[in-house]
XYZ file of C-alpha atoms in Angstrom:
785
model
C 44.634 9.477 0.937
C 45.829 5.917 1.502
C 43.018 3.940 3.127
C 44.020 1.137 5.518
C 41.961 -1.929 4.652
C 42.970 -4.485 7.273
C 40.231 -4.577 9.904
C 40.612 -5.936 13.417
C 38.282 -6.628 16.330
C 38.361 -7.687 19.961
C 36.118 -10.698 19.345
C 33.516 -12.165 17.035
C 30.360 -12.114 19.156
C 27.561 -9.690 18.370
C 25.523 -8.025 21.094
C 21.913 -8.915 21.903
C 19.438 -7.710 24.495
C 19.623 -11.106 26.187
C 23.426 -11.310 26.069
C 25.047 -7.884 25.711
C 28.682 -7.644 24.656
C 30.752 -4.846 26.248
C 32.122 -2.129 23.994
C 35.816 -2.851 23.301
C 38.798 -0.550 23.774
C 42.030 -0.848 21.779
C 45.455 0.550 22.648
C 48.791 0.925 20.920
C 51.798 2.459 22.691
C 55.038 3.547 21.050
C 58.125 5.550 21.953
C 59.064 8.745 20.174
C 62.547 10.242 20.351
C 61.724 13.372 18.355
C 58.122 14.268 17.457
C 57.436 15.176 13.848
C 54.546 15.574 11.480
C 52.090 12.817 12.315
C 48.810 11.687 10.787
C 46.226 9.031 11.492
C 43.523 7.551 9.239
C 40.719 5.512 10.781
C 37.524 3.712 9.837
C 35.702 2.695 13.002
C 32.653 0.444 12.684
C 29.963 0.951 13.867
C 31.029 4.218 15.625
C 34.281 5.149 17.311
C 35.978 7.418 19.818
C 39.649 8.283 19.255
C 42.199 9.292 21.900
C 45.865 10.252 21.720
C 47.731 10.367 25.025
C 44.493 10.566 26.956
C 43.024 13.431 24.908
C 39.777 12.775 23.073
C 40.262 14.054 19.517
C 37.266 12.494 17.725
C 36.009 14.902 15.065
C 32.415 14.560 16.218
C 29.877 12.498 18.103
C 28.965 9.100 16.689
C 31.811 9.223 14.169
C 32.290 8.385 11.393
C 29.509 9.003 8.883
C 27.001 6.136 9.155
C 26.490 3.895 6.113
C 25.978 0.323 4.959
C 29.662 -0.752 5.108
C 29.227 -3.258 2.305
C 28.367 -0.289 0.087
C 30.350 2.653 1.472
C 33.194 2.881 3.970
C 33.970 6.298 5.448
C 37.430 7.146 6.741
C 38.461 10.112 8.875
C 41.920 11.647 8.662
C 43.542 13.399 11.618
C 46.614 15.571 11.889
C 47.905 14.474 15.301
C 51.250 16.282 15.181
C 50.473 18.480 18.178
C 49.415 15.499 20.295
C 52.658 13.502 20.010
C 55.356 14.009 22.643
C 58.807 12.697 23.439
C 58.831 9.373 25.188
C 55.876 7.042 25.489
C 52.741 7.766 23.452
C 49.438 5.909 23.268
C 46.704 5.814 20.662
C 43.403 4.425 21.959
C 40.165 3.589 20.156
C 36.789 2.702 21.648
C 34.088 1.187 19.438
C 30.317 1.174 19.703
C 27.786 -0.794 17.710
C 26.344 2.056 15.628
C 24.370 0.559 12.749
C 26.854 -2.300 12.369
C 25.863 -4.225 15.483
C 22.482 -2.884 16.555
C 19.888 -5.205 18.041
C 17.649 -2.149 18.417
C 17.240 -1.985 14.633
C 15.332 -5.262 14.397
C 12.162 -3.700 12.907
C 14.144 -2.741 9.793
C 16.224 -5.953 9.688
C 19.460 -4.319 10.866
C 19.796 -7.182 13.355
C 19.927 -9.536 10.335
C 22.136 -7.364 8.140
C 24.516 -9.432 5.989
C 27.361 -7.166 7.096
C 26.555 -7.411 10.813
C 29.572 -8.204 12.948
C 31.261 -7.296 16.174
C 32.649 -3.738 16.130
C 35.911 -3.457 14.182
C 38.299 -0.881 12.870
C 41.066 -0.158 10.402
C 43.730 2.418 11.247
C 47.091 3.635 10.044
C 49.383 5.948 11.998
C 52.316 7.581 10.194
C 55.088 9.804 11.549
C 58.263 9.774 9.537
C 59.591 6.225 9.652
C 57.203 5.278 12.445
C 54.107 3.556 11.114
C 51.627 1.020 12.441
C 48.128 -0.244 11.732
C 45.261 -1.673 13.756
C 46.841 -5.130 13.818
C 49.406 -3.955 16.389
C 46.824 -2.920 18.989
C 45.762 -4.843 22.074
C 42.153 -5.012 23.247
C 39.999 -5.321 26.355
C 36.335 -4.824 27.250
C 35.284 -1.480 28.696
C 32.819 -0.787 31.521
C 30.260 0.036 28.797
C 28.502 -3.296 29.178
C 25.789 -2.548 26.595
C 25.314 0.014 23.861
C 22.841 0.442 21.041
C 22.258 3.461 18.828
C 18.503 3.327 19.470
C 18.142 1.626 22.840
C 20.773 3.421 24.911
C 23.897 2.641 26.885
C 24.768 0.844 30.144
C 27.946 1.521 32.109
C 29.197 -0.437 35.125
C 31.671 1.828 36.916
C 32.760 -1.039 39.174
C 34.692 -2.345 36.154
C 36.627 0.917 35.790
C 40.350 0.261 36.136
C 41.775 3.659 35.328
C 42.128 5.871 32.278
C 42.757 3.282 29.593
C 43.534 6.005 27.050
C 46.508 7.393 28.986
C 50.098 6.298 28.226
C 50.785 5.375 31.860
C 47.970 2.812 31.988
C 49.247 -0.768 32.302
C 47.725 -2.867 29.535
C 49.834 -5.931 30.265
C 46.780 -8.133 30.642
C 45.135 -7.059 27.387
C 44.791 -9.446 24.479
C 46.000 -9.071 20.896
C 43.366 -8.045 18.374
C 42.007 -10.600 15.937
C 41.598 -10.146 12.169
C 38.109 -9.217 11.016
C 36.506 -9.350 7.603
C 37.046 -6.244 5.517
C 33.682 -4.810 4.403
C 32.972 -4.704 0.674
C 32.134 -1.004 0.490
C 33.835 1.658 -1.606
C 36.331 3.585 0.514
C 35.704 7.306 0.880
C 37.216 10.180 2.808
C 34.579 11.591 5.128
C 34.054 15.259 4.268
C 30.647 15.745 5.859
C 29.855 18.170 8.650
C 30.209 16.175 11.902
C 27.843 15.891 14.839
C 29.011 18.183 17.644
C 27.869 19.326 21.058
C 26.072 22.647 20.576
C 24.725 23.271 24.076
C 24.581 21.969 27.630
C 21.319 22.595 29.492
C 20.446 22.555 33.155
C 16.949 21.508 34.132
C 14.355 24.267 34.310
C 12.318 22.256 36.771
C 13.067 19.304 39.069
C 10.265 17.413 40.794
C 9.088 13.896 41.673
C 7.915 11.836 38.709
C 7.008 8.336 37.655
C 6.935 6.046 34.628
C 3.949 4.245 33.179
C 2.809 2.276 30.159
C -0.641 2.660 28.618
C -2.775 -0.319 29.691
C -3.552 -1.132 26.057
C 0.133 -1.751 25.445
C 0.964 -3.612 28.624
C 0.576 -7.066 27.081
C 2.077 -6.165 23.678
C 5.495 -4.924 24.743
C 8.409 -7.362 24.428
C 9.641 -8.029 27.932
C 12.811 -9.277 29.493
C 13.239 -10.268 33.113
C 13.347 -7.139 35.272
C 15.788 -7.263 38.201
C 14.608 -5.923 41.523
C 16.869 -2.875 41.291
C 15.128 -1.835 38.045
C 11.558 -2.329 39.255
C 11.114 1.209 40.589
C 8.570 3.361 38.773
C 8.991 6.558 40.806
C 11.950 8.896 40.745
C 13.035 12.473 40.120
C 11.962 14.203 36.909
C 14.301 16.682 35.216
C 12.547 18.993 32.740
C 14.882 20.778 30.311
C 12.155 22.962 28.848
C 12.634 22.067 25.189
C 12.653 18.862 23.157
C 16.255 18.140 22.162
C 18.607 15.525 20.768
C 21.582 14.280 22.788
C 22.235 12.516 26.069
C 22.239 13.326 29.765
C 25.417 13.773 31.768
C 25.174 12.246 35.229
C 26.931 13.655 38.278
C 26.236 11.729 41.465
C 27.615 12.195 44.951
C 27.769 9.716 47.810
C 26.808 6.702 45.728
C 26.777 3.159 47.046
C 28.883 0.529 45.225
C 26.522 -1.195 42.813
C 23.803 1.440 43.087
C 21.945 1.407 39.755
C 20.851 4.754 38.330
C 18.397 4.665 35.432
C 18.006 7.622 33.088
C 14.664 7.206 31.350
C 14.212 9.716 28.541
C 10.827 10.971 27.388
C 9.313 13.588 25.115
C 5.921 14.075 26.751
C 4.235 13.510 30.077
C 1.004 11.646 30.658
C -1.828 12.884 28.479
C -0.535 16.442 28.485
C 2.664 17.084 26.499
C 3.143 20.403 28.306
C 3.841 18.439 31.459
C 1.927 20.905 33.629
C -0.759 18.491 34.735
C 1.110 15.218 35.030
C 4.629 14.130 35.923
C 4.367 10.683 34.312
C 6.895 9.794 31.600
C 5.000 7.694 29.064
C 7.209 4.746 28.237
C 5.514 4.162 24.898
C 6.688 7.629 23.836
C 10.238 6.729 24.794
C 10.817 4.263 21.999
C 7.752 2.017 21.958
C 5.338 2.662 19.143
C 1.568 2.735 19.288
C 0.898 1.461 15.783
C 1.863 -2.183 16.248
C 5.622 -1.905 15.811
C 7.216 -2.448 19.177
C 10.764 -1.383 18.547
C 12.479 -2.063 21.828
C 11.849 -4.308 24.805
C 11.147 -2.955 28.264
C 14.429 -2.015 30.016
C 15.969 -0.974 26.691
C 13.629 1.730 25.471
C 15.369 5.084 25.201
C 17.193 4.773 28.509
C 20.736 4.803 29.851
C 21.888 2.964 32.964
C 24.823 3.718 35.242
C 26.013 1.327 37.948
C 27.963 3.216 40.581
C 31.493 2.469 41.730
C 30.992 4.022 45.156
C 33.291 7.051 44.889
C 32.569 10.332 46.647
C 31.609 11.852 43.292
C 31.132 10.155 39.937
C 30.397 11.609 36.498
C 29.409 9.806 33.334
C 28.213 10.624 29.834
C 27.256 8.029 27.195
C 29.422 7.821 24.070
C 27.604 5.522 21.656
C 23.947 6.532 21.604
C 21.680 9.548 21.412
C 18.140 10.229 22.508
C 15.263 12.562 21.769
C 13.850 14.046 24.958
C 12.640 16.982 26.966
C 12.403 15.017 30.198
C 14.731 12.664 32.019
C 13.246 10.600 34.819
C 16.031 9.477 37.143
C 15.284 6.243 38.960
C 17.375 4.737 41.751
C 18.590 7.841 43.576
C 18.961 7.776 47.339
C 17.709 10.593 49.517
C 19.702 13.784 49.027
C 21.338 12.673 45.782
C 18.901 14.553 43.578
C 20.513 17.953 43.058
C 19.902 20.532 40.310
C 23.148 19.495 38.609
C 22.760 15.732 39.075
C 21.610 15.534 35.466
C 22.416 17.996 32.672
C 21.413 17.670 29.036
C 24.177 17.534 26.419
C 22.715 18.676 23.082
C 24.320 17.426 19.880
C 23.476 16.991 16.222
C 25.132 17.706 12.890
C 26.662 21.139 13.359
C 25.026 22.854 10.402
C 25.433 26.560 9.701
C 22.263 28.636 9.592
C 21.298 30.069 6.206
C 18.130 31.977 7.071
C 16.764 34.079 9.909
C 13.154 35.186 10.245
C 10.896 37.141 12.576
C 7.566 38.932 12.457
C 5.031 40.662 14.678
C 3.198 37.441 15.605
C 4.787 35.627 18.585
C 3.109 32.359 17.568
C 4.796 32.457 14.155
C 8.137 33.280 15.794
C 7.725 30.363 18.214
C 6.932 28.068 15.279
C 10.055 29.277 13.491
C 12.185 28.440 16.542
C 10.477 25.063 16.965
C 10.977 24.235 13.295
C 14.687 25.051 13.394
C 15.058 22.976 16.559
C 13.241 20.122 14.819
C 15.428 20.228 11.711
C 18.650 20.287 13.730
C 17.527 17.635 16.203
C 16.653 15.284 13.358
C 19.860 15.901 11.418
C 22.174 13.238 12.778
C 24.670 12.835 9.903
C 21.644 12.846 7.573
C 17.976 13.766 8.038
C 16.327 11.175 10.259
C 12.703 10.748 11.170
C 12.883 11.052 14.956
C 15.741 11.066 17.469
C 13.945 9.132 20.204
C 12.919 6.062 18.242
C 13.689 5.137 14.638
C 16.756 7.259 13.729
C 16.478 6.156 10.097
C 17.114 8.170 6.945
C 13.569 7.905 5.579
C 13.415 8.950 1.945
C 9.880 10.326 2.069
C 10.765 12.590 4.978
C 13.832 13.881 3.143
C 11.835 14.467 -0.044
C 9.192 16.679 1.577
C 11.750 18.513 3.746
C 14.587 19.052 1.271
C 13.507 22.549 0.233
C 12.784 23.863 3.695
C 15.988 22.391 5.165
C 18.105 23.855 2.365
C 16.287 27.167 2.824
C 17.178 27.491 6.498
C 20.399 25.434 6.855
C 23.610 24.753 4.960
C 23.154 20.992 4.820
C 23.990 20.213 1.184
C 27.268 18.377 1.819
C 25.656 15.888 4.177
C 22.687 15.487 1.846
C 25.138 14.828 -0.985
C 26.690 11.943 0.957
C 23.283 10.624 1.953
C 22.394 10.451 -1.735
C 25.450 8.213 -2.185
C 23.886 5.758 0.264
C 20.578 5.980 -1.582
C 22.186 5.342 -4.974
C 24.143 2.399 -3.599
C 20.910 0.870 -2.320
C 19.226 1.090 -5.730
C 18.436 -2.299 -7.256
C 19.511 -3.199 -10.775
C 15.998 -2.502 -12.040
C 16.044 1.008 -10.583
C 13.898 0.329 -7.504
C 14.757 2.301 -4.361
C 14.327 1.638 -0.626
C 12.378 3.731 1.847
C 15.376 4.235 4.128
C 19.039 4.902 3.477
C 21.277 3.418 4.590
C 19.482 0.090 4.611
C 20.427 -3.522 5.188
C 17.965 -4.573 2.479
C 14.665 -3.495 4.023
C 12.008 -1.112 2.747
C 11.565 -1.399 -1.026
C 8.288 -0.649 -2.782
C 7.121 2.425 -0.861
C 6.302 4.365 -4.023
C 7.311 7.629 -5.698
C 6.517 9.963 -2.792
C 9.326 8.222 -0.907
C 11.579 7.167 -3.795
C 11.374 10.702 -5.171
C 14.115 11.816 -2.788
C 16.581 10.726 -5.498
C 15.186 13.609 -7.597
C 13.833 16.111 -5.084
C 17.040 16.427 -3.038
C 19.449 17.094 -5.938
C 16.831 19.314 -7.600
C 16.624 21.533 -4.522
C 20.403 21.654 -4.116
C 20.661 22.715 -7.769
C 17.961 25.393 -7.493
C 18.994 26.773 -4.103
C 22.782 26.510 -4.472
C 23.357 26.635 -8.235
C 25.244 23.326 -8.056
C 25.100 21.337 -11.301
C 27.637 18.771 -10.064
C 24.891 17.286 -7.886
C 22.873 16.649 -11.047
C 25.746 14.829 -12.771
C 26.392 12.707 -9.682
C 22.796 11.501 -9.625
C 21.771 11.650 -13.299
C 22.183 7.946 -14.000
C 20.217 6.971 -10.893
C 17.494 9.502 -11.732
C 17.031 8.094 -15.241
C 17.119 4.479 -14.042
C 14.557 5.177 -11.364
C 12.137 6.999 -13.648
C 12.368 4.226 -16.240
C 11.555 1.773 -13.460
C 8.631 3.933 -12.381
C 7.374 4.200 -15.975
C 7.287 0.423 -16.058
C 5.069 0.378 -12.959
C 2.148 2.101 -14.679
C -1.192 0.347 -14.590
C -3.495 -0.077 -17.572
C -4.922 3.345 -16.743
C -1.487 4.907 -17.211
C -1.248 5.686 -13.491
C 1.020 4.772 -10.583
C -1.238 3.029 -8.094
C 1.083 1.705 -5.398
C 3.098 3.051 -2.491
C 2.562 5.051 0.652
C 0.345 8.054 0.139
C -0.540 11.234 2.010
C 0.967 9.918 5.235
C -0.272 11.068 8.658
C -3.370 13.080 7.660
C -4.456 15.593 10.285
C -7.049 14.094 12.593
C -7.046 10.720 10.817
C -5.295 7.386 10.894
C -1.693 7.572 9.715
C -2.172 5.302 6.698
C -5.757 6.210 5.735
C -5.656 9.593 3.976
C -8.562 11.079 2.053
C -6.530 11.333 -1.144
C -6.146 8.055 -3.017
C -2.739 6.496 -3.551
C -3.460 6.501 -7.288
C -3.772 10.282 -7.179
C -0.831 11.164 -4.910
C 1.555 8.639 -6.494
C 0.627 9.613 -10.059
C 0.858 13.364 -9.437
C 4.149 12.846 -7.607
C 5.460 10.830 -10.562
C 4.441 13.625 -12.931
C 6.105 16.422 -10.984
C 9.255 14.336 -10.409
C 9.539 13.798 -14.150
C 9.275 17.521 -14.761
C 12.003 18.311 -12.246
C 14.228 15.556 -13.606
C 13.766 16.789 -17.175
C 14.825 20.293 -16.121
C 17.897 18.979 -14.299
C 18.998 16.765 -17.149
C 18.574 19.583 -19.657
C 20.787 21.776 -17.471
C 23.704 19.331 -17.858
C 23.263 18.683 -21.571
C 21.438 15.349 -21.404
C 18.915 16.467 -24.017
C 17.767 13.027 -25.153
C 17.052 11.773 -21.627
C 15.431 15.099 -20.729
C 13.043 14.858 -23.687
C 12.173 11.250 -22.818
C 11.297 12.149 -19.258
C 9.444 15.336 -20.199
C 7.269 13.202 -22.482
C 6.611 10.853 -19.554
C 5.493 13.831 -17.459
C 3.032 14.829 -20.166
C 1.713 11.278 -20.382
C 1.218 11.108 -16.625
C -0.644 14.433 -16.692
C -2.943 13.238 -19.458
C -3.732 10.036 -17.559
C -4.361 11.923 -14.317
C -6.718 14.333 -16.008
C -8.554 11.530 -17.798
C -8.840 9.099 -14.897
C -8.772 11.222 -11.732
C -10.366 14.580 -12.547
C -13.474 15.852 -14.253
C -11.849 17.731 -17.152
C -13.041 21.273 -17.648
C -14.289 21.649 -14.067
C -11.101 21.885 -12.013
C -12.342 19.198 -9.618
C -10.464 16.054 -8.629
C -12.552 12.949 -8.165
C -11.023 12.452 -4.722
C -12.495 15.870 -3.833
C -10.260 16.504 -0.834
C -7.855 19.230 0.225
C -4.711 17.281 -0.644
C -5.863 16.352 -4.135
C -7.061 19.878 -4.986
C -3.911 21.531 -3.600
C -1.524 19.119 -5.302
C -3.364 19.461 -8.613
C -3.168 23.258 -8.402
C 0.453 23.319 -7.293
C 1.796 20.867 -9.869
C -0.185 21.966 -12.925
C -2.714 19.192 -13.355
C -5.432 21.693 -14.237
C -5.498 23.924 -17.281
C -5.285 27.663 -16.637
C -8.981 28.043 -17.448
C -9.863 25.539 -14.723
C -7.777 26.989 -11.914
C -10.227 29.627 -10.681
C -12.927 27.055 -10.031
C -10.393 24.550 -8.730
C -9.277 27.033 -6.096
C -12.894 27.824 -5.183
C -13.418 24.104 -4.580
C -10.329 24.028 -2.353
C -11.707 26.914 -0.299
C -15.026 25.076 -0.006
C -13.260 21.985 1.272
C -11.417 24.017 3.883
C -14.691 25.652 4.913
C -16.391 22.273 5.190
C -13.641 21.253 7.622
C -14.248 24.247 9.865
C -11.474 26.355 8.379
C -8.851 23.703 9.199
C -6.590 21.491 7.151
C -6.989 17.716 6.966
C -3.972 16.892 4.783
C -1.058 14.566 5.358
C 2.579 15.263 4.526
C 2.062 15.528 0.745
C -0.865 17.921 0.951
C 0.715 20.018 3.687
C 3.812 20.397 1.534
C 1.805 22.501 -0.955
C -1.385 23.724 0.722
C -0.163 27.053 2.121
C 1.833 27.840 -1.013
C -1.301 27.405 -3.101
C -3.356 29.562 -0.746
C -0.780 32.360 -0.964
C -0.501 32.084 -4.733
C -4.237 32.699 -5.060
C -4.329 35.582 -2.585
C -5.363 33.763 0.596
C -2.283 34.255 2.772
C -4.476 35.488 5.634
C -6.392 32.200 5.596
C -3.180 30.181 5.442
C -1.743 32.036 8.419
C -4.922 31.539 10.465
C -4.914 27.817 9.698
C -1.307 27.575 10.874
C -1.489 29.680 14.037
C -4.980 29.196 15.484
C -4.871 27.574 18.930
C -7.625 25.020 18.350
C -7.227 21.592 16.758
C -5.849 20.883 14.218
C -3.072 23.423 13.733
C 0.548 24.136 14.464
C -0.686 26.649 17.033
C -2.486 23.791 18.782
C 0.870 22.069 19.212
C 2.323 25.191 20.817
C -0.717 25.628 23.046
C -0.006 22.162 24.448
C 3.668 22.671 25.148
C 5.327 21.704 21.870
C 8.846 23.041 21.335
C 9.426 20.950 18.203
C 7.136 19.804 15.403
C 5.222 16.577 15.967
C 4.675 13.585 13.729
C 0.904 13.725 14.070
C -1.888 16.268 14.215
C -3.829 14.354 16.858
C -5.979 15.651 19.716
C -4.321 15.643 23.113
C -5.098 12.373 24.850
C -4.807 10.370 21.629
C -1.728 8.901 20.006
C 1.184 11.338 19.781
C 3.937 8.970 18.629
C 6.965 11.179 17.871
C 7.046 14.750 19.148
C 10.133 15.659 17.092
C 9.484 15.162 13.381
C 10.481 17.414 10.490
C 8.170 16.329 7.683
C 5.539 18.994 8.436
C 8.234 21.674 8.390
C 7.603 23.288 5.004
C 6.075 26.285 6.764
C 9.668 27.420 7.470
C 10.270 27.904 3.748
C 6.815 29.509 3.439
C 7.691 32.015 6.171
C 10.838 33.071 4.287
C 9.362 33.023 0.764
C 5.822 34.253 1.278
C 5.684 36.183 4.542
C 9.092 37.892 4.285
C 9.297 37.692 0.494
C 12.792 36.298 -0.136
C 12.810 33.861 -3.038
C 16.492 33.293 -3.677
C 17.358 30.666 -6.283
C 20.028 30.167 -8.917
C 19.684 30.408 -12.662
C 22.637 29.528 -14.875
C 24.928 29.599 -11.855
C 23.939 33.158 -10.848
C 21.911 34.102 -7.780
C 18.495 35.482 -8.680
C 16.330 37.143 -6.038
C 12.616 37.665 -6.442
C 11.267 39.986 -3.778
C 7.641 39.089 -3.262
C 6.278 39.353 0.269
C 2.629 38.821 1.074
C 1.050 41.278 3.477
C -1.427 39.432 5.715
C -3.643 41.757 7.736
C -2.689 40.116 11.038
C 0.988 41.104 10.721
C 2.436 44.575 11.187
C 5.870 43.517 9.947
C 7.921 40.556 8.762
C 11.612 40.253 7.983
C 14.157 37.671 6.899
C 17.804 37.416 5.990
C 19.335 34.700 3.812
C 23.104 34.221 3.656
C 24.721 33.662 0.277
C 27.273 31.123 1.603
C 27.944 29.210 4.809
C 30.909 31.438 5.712
C 30.410 33.259 8.992
C 31.040 36.663 7.398
C 29.118 35.997 4.167
C 26.766 38.737 2.966
C 23.020 38.268 3.269
C 19.982 39.144 1.240
C 17.660 41.069 3.542
C 14.017 41.971 3.279
C 11.783 43.682 5.819
C 8.353 45.167 5.406
C 6.258 47.157 7.846
C 2.810 48.674 7.737
C 2.304 52.433 7.717
C -1.425 53.012 7.545
C -2.663 51.498 4.301
C 0.850 51.342 2.880
C 3.476 48.638 3.172
C 7.021 49.952 3.365
C 9.473 47.436 1.966
C 13.194 47.684 2.744
C 15.592 45.360 0.925
C 19.330 44.783 1.010
C 20.847 43.228 -2.086
C 24.513 42.129 -2.025
C 26.846 42.540 -4.969
C 26.369 39.989 -7.741
C 22.726 39.173 -6.995
C 20.178 39.916 -9.726
C 16.983 41.092 -8.025
C 13.435 41.646 -9.224
C 10.341 42.971 -7.534
C 7.533 40.408 -7.689
C 4.938 41.531 -5.171
C 1.315 40.495 -5.236
C -0.677 42.178 -8.019
C -2.934 43.763 -5.391
C -0.095 46.186 -4.529
C 1.682 48.842 -6.542
C 4.589 51.254 -6.039
C 5.680 54.520 -7.537
C 9.157 53.326 -8.548
C 9.806 51.541 -11.830
C 11.687 48.321 -11.101
C 10.605 46.489 -14.249
C 14.233 45.959 -15.258
C 15.336 44.818 -11.811
C 16.186 46.208 -8.402
C 19.717 47.640 -8.062
C 22.259 46.347 -5.569
C 22.464 47.969 -2.157
C 19.873 49.115 0.373
C 16.491 50.215 -0.977
C 13.181 51.278 0.509
C 10.005 50.906 -1.545
C 6.581 52.184 -0.552
C 3.675 50.077 -1.782
C -0.010 50.947 -1.796
C -3.065 48.779 -2.373
C -3.977 48.808 -6.032
C -7.441 50.359 -6.557
C -10.035 47.693 -7.197
C -11.885 47.770 -10.468
C -15.648 47.984 -10.297
């Protein structure tokens, strides 16, 4: 593909909250005597919408793939043959700020990015001898008077002058474009899965509502002057029933010219996220943070604004933003304007194919499965982000802990592959990595639990897809990073910096029970082991041996400095430390029995509940199942009292939350994926499908657990993303004391039975389970006296 590299803009001024700059539109008209094969290549920064003869043909929402443009430039190619007609034709482009011009990204220095500029684009259209680039367009401001990826969008319909994308529109008063600086980034063809609309929801409930700010935050929030027509705090609340990612579509009848309609998005209501007791949208949960970071000023926090033209009926949908919300409080409506269809929710995210399905006899587990899938999809906006209502960043720590579960349930590897490109480009010469990607230079020094995404993500793609190319693409960065990390050891041979077991249940987000020395050092050890395995798989024997030796050295230091050798007890003596040590092989085999007993004691001391953060929760339930305590793990997950996932559901959650906090305390984000590893646990341990790749071949280990509280569990895992691809299937059901296991094994999959040692069957499957459909009856193994 030939990439056009001459960029053009409508002006040079960047947008601010105090002085917004309208989103520009660009047009180019040409005459065609005989249509032929036609193509168009475009790079639109920050994000673009593309029209040909009035038809919107953009490949997805918020196109193209978002990156640091001084590192990577993504181009989209379109075949527009079917859109060209005889006579006059028009190509139109609208540009939004995206992450190029985003005042809402000030916390992470995006407002000071060295590449920041007014929106700009490069384009080349080719049809036979007809060819033109972006320099031949004319430009004008649109009625979108403000847009920001995080803050929202404002549209003044009084400025609407007709369909500017249509050939018949008169653009005689438009100005020529001006040259803009070409970004420094490497040019790439965008081959990721785009963001698409996947659903449109009508409100399940419409009622009066209001907006409020917690008194403790009233004086801390950045404020701008509030006009009289934005001072209202009471309006009509639209409840869509589930927490989603997207925007609201407004349809208003009988509007007054200049009437201002405010769409304030929110995830929870008052002190009760279920919304049953209170109809107050908490503004701090709409983009303002409780921990001291105040991301957005009042008036610009997760809201869209529409200023009416005064037509009999007007409809509008934002182009250049997205929000996380269950509720939309509509302010500014006149009497009678609030109808059931005044506001509908347009759901969009990266349109990822499902890989796994799961269900069981417990409705709480099934509801958690649905909530987890909704969370993963809602947070996958080009790449995995940390919350759709607020930050919208590609946090590395979040991706590291979620890589396995996301790849288990979704076909997301192509977008993860591109996200790793952004992460590699952000690596410093010394091998140091940032905590977010893409980044404008912010976020270095967060430690191996975050930086480890450079290893964890390709490792999981390799193991779950059999893809060794992902190893080769990242091998140099993996080695550079681990050599950097090796150089960060203290005199004790440990890694003692970085963020640790973030967001511990019931505690302060940055004050976990496990020490940073423990979680960072154990993370460094297990990353080295995974890296050594990957490098060996692609023939990098020398580097693999070097890194395997580093893993051994980390383990020796951890055992010497952070455990009591021979006892199986970590000196931190907390759930996270014990579970991580058991999961990652810190203890010797002779120590594990006592180590697990200590873990059970710690759980008992906490009332049978977990108190881990994201690193401990990533392994806790796996360890419990490995040592025969799946029933305990399931109770800890599903019980309705605090803290648990069931507690979330009992209080109205339809997605996973950022915090395990009691209702009435800080909730922060109510759509966060980093506690989502239970999805992979459901598939692997409850249903028993452990499908990985070995030497490029699919290998299935069938090993369900049989908790007493379940009468059945089942899952299906597709072998490829194709709609008609075959699936591995596993279902078990109880029949008295027996468990009847039915499996379906597609052609080409090597399968082995690996059930818990407490169960036995009459069939001999020691050499593997044949392809096809099989039913196996298992009985409890008699206990020895």
